[in-house]
C-alpha cells in the first residue's frame, strides 16, 4: 500500500496557502481558528428541543455528624445518569430527568432516595445518610475524611506507591516490540440548546435535524451529533531506540466540504483529543499540562488520595482509589482508579475529570475513562474514552466532544522491521486513507455505529444544501478568514481594504486571488491600492505554479513569481498579517519614514514529508525614500552633503527549515504552527551581488531556534533564540539587521514592544526571547482573582550586537547616514556598549479575551521617542487579544 506522511495541517474553508511555514507561532490565533470551526458548526443549530430538563443542587452529609461526604454518588434511580459530590459534599446536576426519584449512595452508608415533583424544574435537596457500619480492607479500617489529611501512614498513599512500584512490569513497554490494531471514533455534538429557537421562523428549514437528537452519557444533556470521524490504524512500538508509529489505513469524515475539507478536520480533532497516558508524569489537555495522578513525586504533592470502596469489576477484585487536587484551583484532575486487589497492583480502570474551579476557559465538564485488560503478563489499554462539554457561556449553546478508541490484536515481542520506524513523523496516512469504502469500514470497526451515528454522514450532506446554512456560514467565513469567494476568485483580505498613515493618508485597497475553481495547479494573485494623501497608486501581482496535483496539496512544491510596487515602514516586520491594515494603522511616534519599493520576486519551494523544507529565492528590489526618509551621505571627494534617489539590491537566498512532527493552522496566506514538544530550526542565507545588478555586495546568515517547554503546574515557557552575521563593506544600515520593533499600542508576542523602527542596526547579533505563562499558578491562590480566572505572564527579551567600522555611518561619512530628529538627535544607534533589554509582567484571560502587559524598557532610556508613564521612563501598558482554553 502506498503511504504518505500526515502533514497535520488545517486550512479553514478549504483554502490553503503556498507560502512556507513561518518560524513563529501565535497561540491565541490558533485557538481563535479552532473556536471558529466550532462556532461555524453551531450557527444553524440554535433551536433544538431541550427534553424534560431539570436542575438539582444540594449536598450529601453524615446524618449524625453533619459532616460532608465527598465523592458520594448522586443518581436517578434505575439509571446511571447523575453526578458526584465534591470535597465539600456539594453537587449540581443540570440535564434531563431520567426518572422521578433521585438517590444518594456512599460506601458504608445506607442509600437514600428522594422523589422529585414532576412539575418543578429546579430543586434543592439535602441527603443525610445513615451509617451502615464500617468495613475492613486488608485488615485496615477505611474512613474517608477531607480534614487532617496526612501522607505518612496513609493506606491510600501506600496503595498509590504500590501501583507506581509495579508500573514497569504491568505495562507492555516492558517488551522490546509490540503492535496492535486501533479503531478511533470522534464525534462533535451540540448541547445546551433552547427549545424556543426550534419554533423560530429562521429554523423552519432545519426540522430534519431533530431526528438525530440524543442524550449525553456525560451529563444527561440532549445533544445533536453534527460531526463524526472514524480512523483505522495499526500501531507499532519499539523499545530500543524507542519509537512509536501509527499507520492510518482509513479515515472517514463527515465534512462540511465547502468550508472544511476532510484532511483539515483531522488536525482539529487531533488537537482536541490528544492521547492520554495515565502512567506518564504529565498529561496534555488543551495545551495545558496536568500532573498525572501516577506521576511520581509531583503527583504525591499535587493530589490527595482516598480509598473509598472495594468491588468486583469485570471479574477482577479491585480497590477504588480516589484522588483530588490538594488545592482546589490547581490545574489537576479529580477522579478514581480501580486497582487490582492482589500483588500486581495493576490499574484496571481509571476515570479522570476536572473540578469546575480549575482555570479552564469554555470547558464545563471533562472526563477521561480508560479500561485495561490482561493479555499474557501485562495489562493493556483496550478502551479509551474522552468526553468534553464546552461552550462560550456556561448555560449557552455549546458542544459535547467525544472520542472512543478501541484496541485489539495485541502482539508482543514479534520483531518489527526497521522500515516501519523510519522518518520523523509519528503518524503516517495511507494515500487512499480517505477513499476507503463501506466494505473496508464494516471489517475494521471493532464496534458498530449506532443508527444516529450512521445518519450523521447523510445529515451533513443535507445540511449543506440548505440555503440558510450556506448564507450564515459564508458570513462567518468572511469575518474570520478575511476573504469572500466569488466564483474562481477569493476577494480580500477585507482587513486591508482600509488603512492610513501620515505619508499616504487614507489607503483604499481591493484585491484577491484565484482558487481551485480557476485552475488546480495555477494561482493568480494581485491587488491595487490608492493613497488619497500622496495621490499615488500602488499595486502587486503574482503567479504560482504547483508541481503537485493542486496548489493546496501537501507537502508543497511550487514555483512562484511576483511583482510589487508598494510602500513599507523601514524596520516594520510583521508575522501572519498584512502590513497595511486598519488595526496596525494606529502607531506611536513618528510614522513618516517610509520607502516605496519596486520588488521582483522569484521563489522555488520544496517540502518533504518529514517537515524539512527548502526555499530558494531571487529578489530584485529598487528602494525609493518617501516621507521624511532620505538616503543622505557626504561626498567622499568634496565632503559636501549629497543624497541618493534610490538604492537597488539583487539578492539570492536559501532557507532550510526543519520542524519535526509539526502541526499547523492554515490561514489564507500563512501557516501558524501549533506548538509541540519538538524544537524547530531555521537556517537562512541571503546574498547581494553587484554582478547581478545590486549596488552592494553582502552576505547574511541567520539561525533561529524555537522550543516550547511544558512545566506542569508551573505553566509553559516559550523560548526563541536567534543569531546572525552579515559580511559587507559599506552596505546601507537599512540592509543590515534591524530588530523586530513595535510602534503600535498593541502587545505583540516576539517583538520588542517599546523599541522604535530603525532604532538599532547591527551586522552581528544575538537575540533571546523568553515568555512564561504561569496559567494562574499564583492567582489561583488568591480568592478574588481565582474566581475571575485571571492568568499571569512574564517576559524577557534582549538583543546584543555590534556594527563593524566599515558599515558604521558614524565612522564613515560617505555611507548613507543615520537619520536625525528635528533637534539633531540620531534615531538609529549601535549596540556596542550593552544589550537592549525589555521585561514585562502581564495579566491575560480578562473576560477570556484580553491581555494587558506592563512593559519596562530596561536601558537606552535617553534616546528619542521612549515612552513615559507615571513619570517612569521606558514604562508603558500594552493591550492585546489572547484566546486560550
mmCIF file of C-alpha atoms in Angstrom, residues 27 41 44 127 189 217 232 262 312 397 418 490-491 543 547 552 563 575 633 671 722 883:
data_model
loop_
_atom_site.group_PDB
_atom_site.id
_atom_site.type_symbol
_atom_site.label_atom_id
_atom_site.label_comp_id
_atom_site.label_asym_id
_atom_site.label_seq_id
_atom_site.Cartn_x
_atom_site.Cartn_y
_atom_site.Cartn_z
ATOM 1 C CA UNK A 27 -1.051 30.664 20.067
ATOM 2 C CA UNK A 41 -20.971 24.247 13.152
ATOM 3 C CA UNK A 44 -27.646 26.910 12.160
ATOM 4 C CA UNK A 127 -29.264 13.891 51.664
ATOM 5 C CA UNK A 189 -22.487 17.288 19.096
ATOM 6 C CA UNK A 217 -23.778 9.968 28.907
ATOM 7 C CA UNK A 232 -8.499 2.714 11.465
ATOM 8 C CA UNK A 262 -11.559 16.208 5.372
ATOM 9 C CA UNK A 312 -15.641 -6.736 41.657
ATOM 10 C CA UNK A 397 -25.270 26.896 23.256
ATOM 11 C CA UNK A 418 13.242 -1.128 10.931
ATOM 12 C CA UNK A 490 -11.386 34.971 -3.463
ATOM 13 C CA UNK A 491 -11.737 38.687 -2.711
ATOM 14 C CA UNK A 543 1.533 33.788 -10.363
ATOM 15 C CA UNK A 547 4.128 20.652 -9.112
ATOM 16 C CA UNK A 552 -3.500 23.074 -1.907
ATOM 17 C CA UNK A 563 5.937 41.943 -8.643
ATOM 18 C CA UNK A 575 4.008 37.923 11.089
ATOM 19 C CA UNK A 633 25.552 60.942 2.823
ATOM 20 C CA UNK A 671 0.806 28.656 8.296
ATOM 21 C CA UNK A 722 18.382 33.913 17.051
ATOM 22 C CA UNK A 883 -7.806 33.440 23.436
#
